[in-house]
PDB file of C-alpha atoms in Angstrom:
ATOM      1  CA  MET G  20       0.055   0.303   0.205  1.00 47.00           C
ATOM      2  CA  LYS G  21       2.815   2.413   0.983  1.00 47.00           C
ATOM      3  CA  LYS G  22       4.432   2.033  -2.421  1.00 47.00           C
ATOM      4  CA  ALA G  23       1.309   2.344  -4.217  1.00 46.00           C
ATOM      5  CA  ILE G  24       0.387   5.739  -2.650  1.00 47.00           C
ATOM      6  CA  ILE G  25       4.322   6.574  -3.219  1.00 49.00           C
ATOM      7  CA  MET G  26       4.116   5.748  -6.950  1.00 46.00           C
ATOM      8  CA  ILE G  27       0.542   7.770  -7.323  1.00 48.00           C
ATOM      9  CA  ALA G  28       2.453  10.278  -5.632  1.00 49.00           C
ATOM     10  CA  LEU G  29       5.144  10.359  -7.967  1.00 46.00           C
ATOM     11  CA  VAL G  30       3.357  10.229 -11.126  1.00 47.00           C
ATOM     12  CA  ALA G  31       1.202  13.031 -10.323  1.00 50.00           C
ATOM     13  CA  PHE G  32       4.392  14.939  -9.378  1.00 49.00           C
ATOM     14  CA  ALA G  33       5.954  14.452 -12.650  1.00 47.00           C
ATOM     15  CA  THR G  34       2.628  14.879 -14.640  1.00 49.00           C
ATOM     16  CA  THR G  35       1.990  18.597 -12.622  1.00 50.00           C
ATOM     17  CA  SER G  36       5.851  19.337 -13.314  1.00 50.00           C
ATOM     18  CA  LEU G  37       5.825  18.456 -16.951  1.00 43.00           C
ATOM     19  CA  LYS G  38       2.909  20.266 -18.024  1.00 50.00           C
ATOM     20  CA  ALA G  39       4.174  23.306 -16.131  1.00 48.00           C
ATOM     21  CA  GLN G  40       7.202  23.075 -18.023  1.00 44.00           C
ATOM     22  CA  THR G  41       6.052  22.554 -21.485  1.00 41.00           C
ATOM     23  CA  THR G  42       2.729  24.196 -22.079  1.00 45.00           C
ATOM     24  CA  THR G  43       0.572  27.244 -20.669  1.00 45.00           C
ATOM     25  CA  THR G  44      -3.094  26.518 -20.665  1.00 50.00           C
ATOM     26  CA  THR G  45      -6.039  27.684 -19.374  1.00 65.00           C
ATOM     27  CA  ASP G  46      -7.363  25.891 -15.846  1.00 77.00           C
ATOM     28  CA  ASN G  47     -10.276  23.700 -16.567  1.00 76.00           C
ATOM     29  CA  ARG G  48     -11.274  22.579 -13.179  1.00 82.00           C
ATOM     30  CA  GLY G  49     -14.493  25.107 -13.191  1.00 81.00           C
ATOM     31  CA  LYS G  50     -15.470  23.474 -16.554  1.00 87.00           C
ATOM     32  CA  LEU G  51     -18.404  20.942 -16.670  1.00 93.00           C
ATOM     33  CA  THR G  52     -17.050  18.007 -18.888  1.00 93.00           C
ATOM     34  CA  PHE G  53     -18.184  14.404 -19.458  1.00 95.00           C
ATOM     35  CA  GLY G  54     -16.156  11.366 -20.861  1.00 96.00           C
ATOM     36  CA  VAL G  55     -15.940   7.708 -21.757  1.00 98.00           C
ATOM     37  CA  LYS G  56     -13.302   5.241 -20.342  1.00 98.00           C
ATOM     38  CA  ALA G  57     -12.322   1.518 -20.168  1.00 98.00           C
ATOM     39  CA  GLY G  58      -9.812  -0.753 -18.476  1.00 98.00           C
ATOM     40  CA  THR G  59      -9.849  -3.683 -16.162  1.00 97.00           C
ATOM     41  CA  ASN G  60     -10.568  -4.784 -12.781  1.00 98.00           C
ATOM     42  CA  TYR G  61      -8.567  -7.063 -10.731  1.00 98.00           C
ATOM     43  CA  SER G  62     -11.132  -8.240  -8.169  1.00 97.00           C
ATOM     44  CA  ASN G  63     -11.337 -11.058  -5.346  1.00 94.00           C
ATOM     45  CA  VAL G  64     -13.423 -11.435  -2.217  1.00 89.00           C
ATOM     46  CA  TYR G  65     -13.260 -11.007   1.713  1.00 83.00           C
ATOM     47  CA  ASP G  66     -15.134 -12.026   4.668  1.00 74.00           C
ATOM     48  CA  SER G  67     -16.090 -15.465   2.979  1.00 64.00           C
ATOM     49  CA  GLU G  68     -17.515 -18.391   5.467  1.00 65.00           C
ATOM     50  CA  GLY G  69     -16.266 -21.921   5.276  1.00 57.00           C
ATOM     51  CA  GLU G  70     -12.684 -23.373   6.374  1.00 56.00           C
ATOM     52  CA  ASP G  71     -12.786 -24.994   3.002  1.00 60.00           C
ATOM     53  CA  PHE G  72     -13.233 -21.611   0.715  1.00 65.00           C
ATOM     54  CA  VAL G  73      -9.902 -20.709  -0.867  1.00 72.00           C
ATOM     55  CA  ALA G  74     -10.070 -17.619  -2.998  1.00 85.00           C
ATOM     56  CA  ASP G  75      -7.778 -16.138  -5.584  1.00 92.00           C
ATOM     57  CA  GLY G  76      -7.907 -12.770  -7.764  1.00 94.00           C
ATOM     58  CA  LYS G  77      -9.200 -12.829 -11.176  1.00 95.00           C
ATOM     59  CA  PHE G  78      -9.060 -10.013 -14.021  1.00 96.00           C
ATOM     60  CA  GLY G  79     -12.470  -8.280 -15.638  1.00 96.00           C
ATOM     61  CA  LEU G  80     -13.482  -5.601 -18.057  1.00 97.00           C
ATOM     62  CA  ALA G  81     -14.916  -2.257 -16.582  1.00 98.00           C
ATOM     63  CA  ALA G  82     -16.126   0.401 -19.316  1.00 98.00           C
ATOM     64  CA  GLY G  83     -18.558   3.151 -18.909  1.00 98.00           C
ATOM     65  CA  ALA G  84     -18.952   7.088 -19.026  1.00 98.00           C
ATOM     66  CA  PHE G  85     -18.733   9.565 -16.644  1.00 98.00           C
ATOM     67  CA  VAL G  86     -19.563  13.553 -15.802  1.00 97.00           C
ATOM     68  CA  VAL G  87     -17.681  16.202 -13.827  1.00 95.00           C
ATOM     69  CA  VAL G  88     -19.918  18.500 -12.216  1.00 95.00           C
ATOM     70  CA  PRO G  89     -17.434  21.312 -10.629  1.00 94.00           C
ATOM     71  CA  LEU G  90     -18.754  23.087  -7.482  1.00 92.00           C
ATOM     72  CA  GLY G  91     -15.876  25.398  -7.823  1.00 87.00           C
ATOM     73  CA  LYS G  92     -12.490  25.043  -8.600  1.00 88.00           C
ATOM     74  CA  ILE G  93     -11.384  22.822  -6.322  1.00 92.00           C
ATOM     75  CA  PHE G  94     -14.309  20.635  -5.392  1.00 94.00           C
ATOM     76  CA  GLY G  95     -16.868  18.754  -7.645  1.00 95.00           C
ATOM     77  CA  ILE G  96     -18.999  15.823  -7.857  1.00 97.00           C
ATOM     78  CA  GLN G  97     -18.431  12.580 -10.638  1.00 97.00           C
ATOM     79  CA  PRO G  98     -21.140  10.263 -11.263  1.00 97.00           C
ATOM     80  CA  GLU G  99     -20.232   7.471 -13.270  1.00 98.00           C
ATOM     81  CA  VAL G 100     -21.958   4.544 -15.033  1.00 98.00           C
ATOM     82  CA  LEU G 101     -19.776   1.259 -15.636  1.00 98.00           C
ATOM     83  CA  TYR G 102     -20.365  -2.300 -16.675  1.00 98.00           C
ATOM     84  CA  SER G 103     -18.110  -4.109 -14.595  1.00 97.00           C
ATOM     85  CA  GLN G 104     -17.010  -7.680 -14.287  1.00 96.00           C
ATOM     86  CA  LYS G 105     -16.007  -8.821 -10.751  1.00 95.00           C
ATOM     87  CA  GLY G 106     -15.299 -12.136  -8.997  1.00 91.00           C
ATOM     88  CA  PHE G 107     -12.813 -14.736  -8.053  1.00 91.00           C
ATOM     89  CA  LYS G 108     -11.217 -18.186  -8.330  1.00 88.00           C
ATOM     90  CA  SER G 109     -11.727 -20.263  -5.614  1.00 82.00           C
ATOM     91  CA  THR G 110     -11.009 -24.216  -4.528  1.00 78.00           C
ATOM     92  CA  GLY G 111     -12.437 -26.517  -1.747  1.00 74.00           C
ATOM     93  CA  THR G 112     -14.509 -29.560  -1.378  1.00 74.00           C
ATOM     94  CA  PHE G 113     -18.094 -30.044  -1.764  1.00 68.00           C
ATOM     95  CA  LEU G 114     -19.950 -32.945  -0.653  1.00 71.00           C
ATOM     96  CA  GLY G 115     -16.440 -34.660  -0.180  1.00 74.00           C
ATOM     97  CA  THR G 116     -15.295 -33.733  -3.942  1.00 75.00           C
ATOM     98  CA  ASN G 117     -12.510 -31.232  -5.071  1.00 78.00           C
ATOM     99  CA  TYR G 118     -13.154 -28.659  -6.974  1.00 77.00           C
ATOM    100  CA  GLU G 119     -11.775 -25.470  -8.577  1.00 81.00           C
ATOM    101  CA  MET G 120     -14.418 -22.795  -9.692  1.00 80.00           C
ATOM    102  CA  THR G 121     -14.167 -19.294 -11.383  1.00 86.00           C
ATOM    103  CA  ARG G 122     -16.619 -17.196 -10.915  1.00 86.00           C
ATOM    104  CA  THR G 123     -17.459 -13.596 -13.026  1.00 90.00           C
ATOM    105  CA  SER G 124     -20.229 -11.428 -11.971  1.00 90.00           C
ATOM    106  CA  ASP G 125     -21.513  -8.924 -14.185  1.00 93.00           C
ATOM    107  CA  PHE G 126     -22.518  -5.596 -12.302  1.00 96.00           C
ATOM    108  CA  ILE G 127     -23.351  -2.269 -13.512  1.00 97.00           C
ATOM    109  CA  ASP G 128     -21.808   0.081 -10.918  1.00 97.00           C
ATOM    110  CA  VAL G 129     -23.077   3.746 -10.269  1.00 98.00           C
ATOM    111  CA  PRO G 130     -20.192   5.206  -8.204  1.00 97.00           C
ATOM    112  CA  ILE G 131     -21.172   9.190  -6.690  1.00 97.00           C
ATOM    113  CA  LEU G 132     -17.903  10.764  -6.230  1.00 98.00           C
ATOM    114  CA  ILE G 133     -16.411  13.512  -4.479  1.00 97.00           C
ATOM    115  CA  SER G 134     -13.846  15.648  -6.480  1.00 96.00           C
ATOM    116  CA  ILE G 135     -11.174  17.194  -5.002  1.00 96.00           C
ATOM    117  CA  LYS G 136      -8.641  19.025  -7.584  1.00 94.00           C
ATOM    118  CA  PRO G 137      -5.700  20.416  -6.109  1.00 93.00           C
ATOM    119  CA  VAL G 138      -4.260  21.228  -9.036  1.00 92.00           C
ATOM    120  CA  GLU G 139      -5.658  21.000 -12.828  1.00 88.00           C
ATOM    121  CA  TYR G 140      -3.995  17.407 -13.797  1.00 92.00           C
ATOM    122  CA  VAL G 141      -5.016  15.156 -10.544  1.00 95.00           C
ATOM    123  CA  SER G 142      -8.401  14.660  -9.279  1.00 96.00           C
ATOM    124  CA  LEU G 143      -8.486  12.697  -5.599  1.00 97.00           C
ATOM    125  CA  LEU G 144     -11.880  10.961  -6.038  1.00 98.00           C
ATOM    126  CA  PHE G 145     -13.670   9.185  -3.008  1.00 97.00           C
ATOM    127  CA  GLY G 146     -17.461   8.097  -2.602  1.00 97.00           C
ATOM    128  CA  PRO G 147     -20.196   5.571  -2.358  1.00 97.00           C
ATOM    129  CA  GLN G 148     -20.859   2.903  -4.949  1.00 97.00           C
ATOM    130  CA  PHE G 149     -24.293   1.505  -5.743  1.00 96.00           C
ATOM    131  CA  SER G 150     -24.086  -1.877  -7.683  1.00 95.00           C
ATOM    132  CA  PHE G 151     -26.574  -4.212  -9.540  1.00 93.00           C
ATOM    133  CA  LEU G 152     -25.767  -7.701 -10.342  1.00 90.00           C
ATOM    134  CA  MET G 153     -26.996  -8.417 -13.974  1.00 89.00           C
ATOM    135  CA  LYS G 154     -25.409 -12.053 -14.405  1.00 86.00           C
ATOM    136  CA  GLN G 155     -23.107 -14.666 -12.787  1.00 84.00           C
ATOM    137  CA  THR G 156     -21.101 -17.354 -14.443  1.00 84.00           C
ATOM    138  CA  ASP G 157     -19.463 -20.299 -12.573  1.00 80.00           C
ATOM    139  CA  ASP G 158     -16.923 -22.544 -14.235  1.00 82.00           C
ATOM    140  CA  PHE G 159     -16.340 -25.582 -12.491  1.00 78.00           C
ATOM    141  CA  THR G 160     -13.732 -28.214 -13.252  1.00 78.00           C
ATOM    142  CA  GLY G 161     -12.601 -31.280 -11.356  1.00 73.00           C
ATOM    143  CA  GLY G 162     -14.490 -34.357  -9.917  1.00 66.00           C
ATOM    144  CA  SER G 163     -17.636 -35.424 -10.690  1.00 61.00           C
ATOM    145  CA  LEU G 164     -19.868 -32.716  -9.968  1.00 58.00           C
ATOM    146  CA  SER G 165     -23.171 -33.001 -11.683  1.00 50.00           C
ATOM    147  CA  THR G 166     -25.439 -30.608 -13.082  1.00 50.00           C
ATOM    148  CA  SER G 167     -27.554 -31.065  -9.618  1.00 43.00           C
ATOM    149  CA  GLN G 168     -24.801 -30.455  -7.512  1.00 47.00           C
ATOM    150  CA  GLN G 169     -23.939 -27.238  -9.126  1.00 52.00           C
ATOM    151  CA  ASP G 170     -26.984 -25.965  -9.163  1.00 50.00           C
ATOM    152  CA  GLU G 171     -27.343 -26.760  -5.620  1.00 50.00           C
ATOM    153  CA  PHE G 172     -23.828 -24.809  -4.654  1.00 53.00           C
ATOM    154  CA  ASP G 173     -24.901 -22.023  -7.124  1.00 53.00           C
ATOM    155  CA  ASN G 174     -27.809 -21.232  -5.064  1.00 53.00           C
ATOM    156  CA  SER G 175     -29.896 -17.886  -6.304  1.00 58.00           C
ATOM    157  CA  ASN G 176     -30.286 -16.438  -3.060  1.00 66.00           C
ATOM    158  CA  LEU G 177     -28.139 -13.811  -3.746  1.00 72.00           C
ATOM    159  CA  ARG G 178     -28.013  -9.978  -3.026  1.00 80.00           C
ATOM    160  CA  LYS G 179     -28.183  -8.156  -6.290  1.00 84.00           C
ATOM    161  CA  ASN G 180     -28.415  -4.547  -5.204  1.00 89.00           C
ATOM    162  CA  ILE G 181     -25.059  -4.175  -3.185  1.00 91.00           C
ATOM    163  CA  PHE G 182     -23.929  -0.828  -1.394  1.00 94.00           C
ATOM    164  CA  GLY G 183     -20.225  -0.110  -1.565  1.00 95.00           C
ATOM    165  CA  LEU G 184     -17.358   2.378  -1.269  1.00 97.00           C
ATOM    166  CA  THR G 185     -14.386   2.927  -3.770  1.00 98.00           C
ATOM    167  CA  GLY G 186     -12.083   5.928  -4.441  1.00 97.00           C
ATOM    168  CA  GLY G 187      -9.097   6.710  -6.261  1.00 98.00           C
ATOM    169  CA  VAL G 188      -6.767   9.328  -8.072  1.00 97.00           C
ATOM    170  CA  ASP G 189      -7.542  10.352 -11.859  1.00 97.00           C
ATOM    171  CA  PHE G 190      -4.658  12.224 -14.003  1.00 97.00           C
ATOM    172  CA  ASN G 191      -5.888  14.465 -16.488  1.00 93.00           C
ATOM    173  CA  ILE G 192      -3.551  14.650 -19.484  1.00 92.00           C
ATOM    174  CA  ASP G 193      -5.211  17.163 -21.899  1.00 88.00           C
ATOM    175  CA  HIS G 194      -8.301  15.385 -23.012  1.00 92.00           C
ATOM    176  CA  LEU G 195      -6.856  11.946 -21.736  1.00 96.00           C
ATOM    177  CA  VAL G 196      -7.608  10.700 -17.948  1.00 96.00           C
ATOM    178  CA  ILE G 197      -5.839   7.978 -16.356  1.00 97.00           C
ATOM    179  CA  GLY G 198      -7.706   6.244 -13.446  1.00 97.00           C
ATOM    180  CA  LEU G 199      -6.640   4.235 -10.709  1.00 98.00           C
ATOM    181  CA  ARG G 200      -9.354   2.961  -8.187  1.00 97.00           C
ATOM    182  CA  GLY G 201      -9.976   0.643  -5.520  1.00 97.00           C
ATOM    183  CA  GLY G 202     -13.381  -0.542  -4.041  1.00 97.00           C
ATOM    184  CA  TRP G 203     -14.904  -3.162  -1.987  1.00 95.00           C
ATOM    185  CA  ASP G 204     -18.661  -3.934  -0.830  1.00 93.00           C
ATOM    186  CA  VAL G 205     -20.307  -3.221   2.620  1.00 90.00           C
ATOM    187  CA  LYS G 206     -23.020  -5.918   2.195  1.00 82.00           C
ATOM    188  CA  ASN G 207     -22.373  -9.299   1.912  1.00 79.00           C
ATOM    189  CA  ASN G 208     -23.750 -11.259  -1.369  1.00 78.00           C
ATOM    190  CA  ASP G 209     -25.811 -13.894   0.444  1.00 72.00           C
ATOM    191  CA  GLY G 210     -29.082 -12.149   0.357  1.00 66.00           C
ATOM    192  CA  ASP G 211     -30.720 -12.979   3.626  1.00 65.00           C
ATOM    193  CA  GLY G 212     -28.165 -14.964   4.876  1.00 63.00           C
ATOM    194  CA  ASN G 213     -29.443 -18.648   3.837  1.00 64.00           C
ATOM    195  CA  SER G 214     -27.425 -19.037   0.660  1.00 63.00           C
ATOM    196  CA  THR G 215     -25.539 -22.050   0.509  1.00 61.00           C
ATOM    197  CA  THR G 216     -22.793 -20.353  -1.504  1.00 64.00           C
ATOM    198  CA  PRO G 217     -19.936 -19.267   0.476  1.00 68.00           C
ATOM    199  CA  ARG G 218     -20.473 -15.669   2.210  1.00 77.00           C
ATOM    200  CA  TYR G 219     -18.166 -13.178   0.835  1.00 82.00           C
ATOM    201  CA  LYS G 220     -17.954  -9.250  -0.328  1.00 88.00           C
ATOM    202  CA  ASN G 221     -16.400  -7.841  -3.394  1.00 91.00           C
ATOM    203  CA  MET G 222     -13.235  -6.419  -3.437  1.00 95.00           C
ATOM    204  CA  TRP G 223     -11.137  -4.590  -6.540  1.00 97.00           C
ATOM    205  CA  TYR G 224      -8.487  -2.625  -8.116  1.00 97.00           C
ATOM    206  CA  GLN G 225      -9.255  -0.899 -11.226  1.00 98.00           C
ATOM    207  CA  ALA G 226      -6.975   0.596 -13.767  1.00 98.00           C
ATOM    208  CA  THR G 227      -8.528   2.637 -16.725  1.00 98.00           C
ATOM    209  CA  ILE G 228      -7.973   5.009 -19.495  1.00 97.00           C
ATOM    210  CA  GLY G 229     -10.903   7.599 -20.823  1.00 97.00           C
ATOM    211  CA  TYR G 230     -10.974  10.477 -23.243  1.00 97.00           C
ATOM    212  CA  LYS G 231     -12.957  13.876 -21.896  1.00 94.00           C
ATOM    213  CA  PHE G 232     -15.275  15.679 -24.205  1.00 91.00           C
TER     214      PHE G 232
END
């Protein structure tokens, strides 16, 4: 975490210094803008139940649109709508059989971010995120799991509306926006608590590149 913070600070400093030395532009921090972006999530889960449940991270797609609404020169609001793939890889035992599973969960994420812009080229972002689960796919390998056993394990009693928190930094280089984020769910996935799947919360890191119009 300390290395990541230091790296982000160095990138921000280098970007700001380069702009100050090579160009002279109008400060656009008070300007309403919108854009599109795409990139990747690296996601995993935490707070999992079950001694036999072991989760590893996986990559997924992230893409969508955003609007930058200024509230003066320093502060603003940045709502976004993103298609976001999250999930995990897991190993364990089910009915005495060893298995490996990759879960891919397709979400629509709507973060509502507070933006702090200490300089024109850097935006610090943090706020709540509302996620809606559209689709979930489990790929099993190993053992002799039947379709009925898979259906039992993949219980449909899952929470589809999930509240979370996310934050990070955007580097604004002319029309380009390079974004680095991290986020985590506040609520578990298991609906009313009766799901036979392991209880968990999503967590993810996100890197995107966007274009502001």
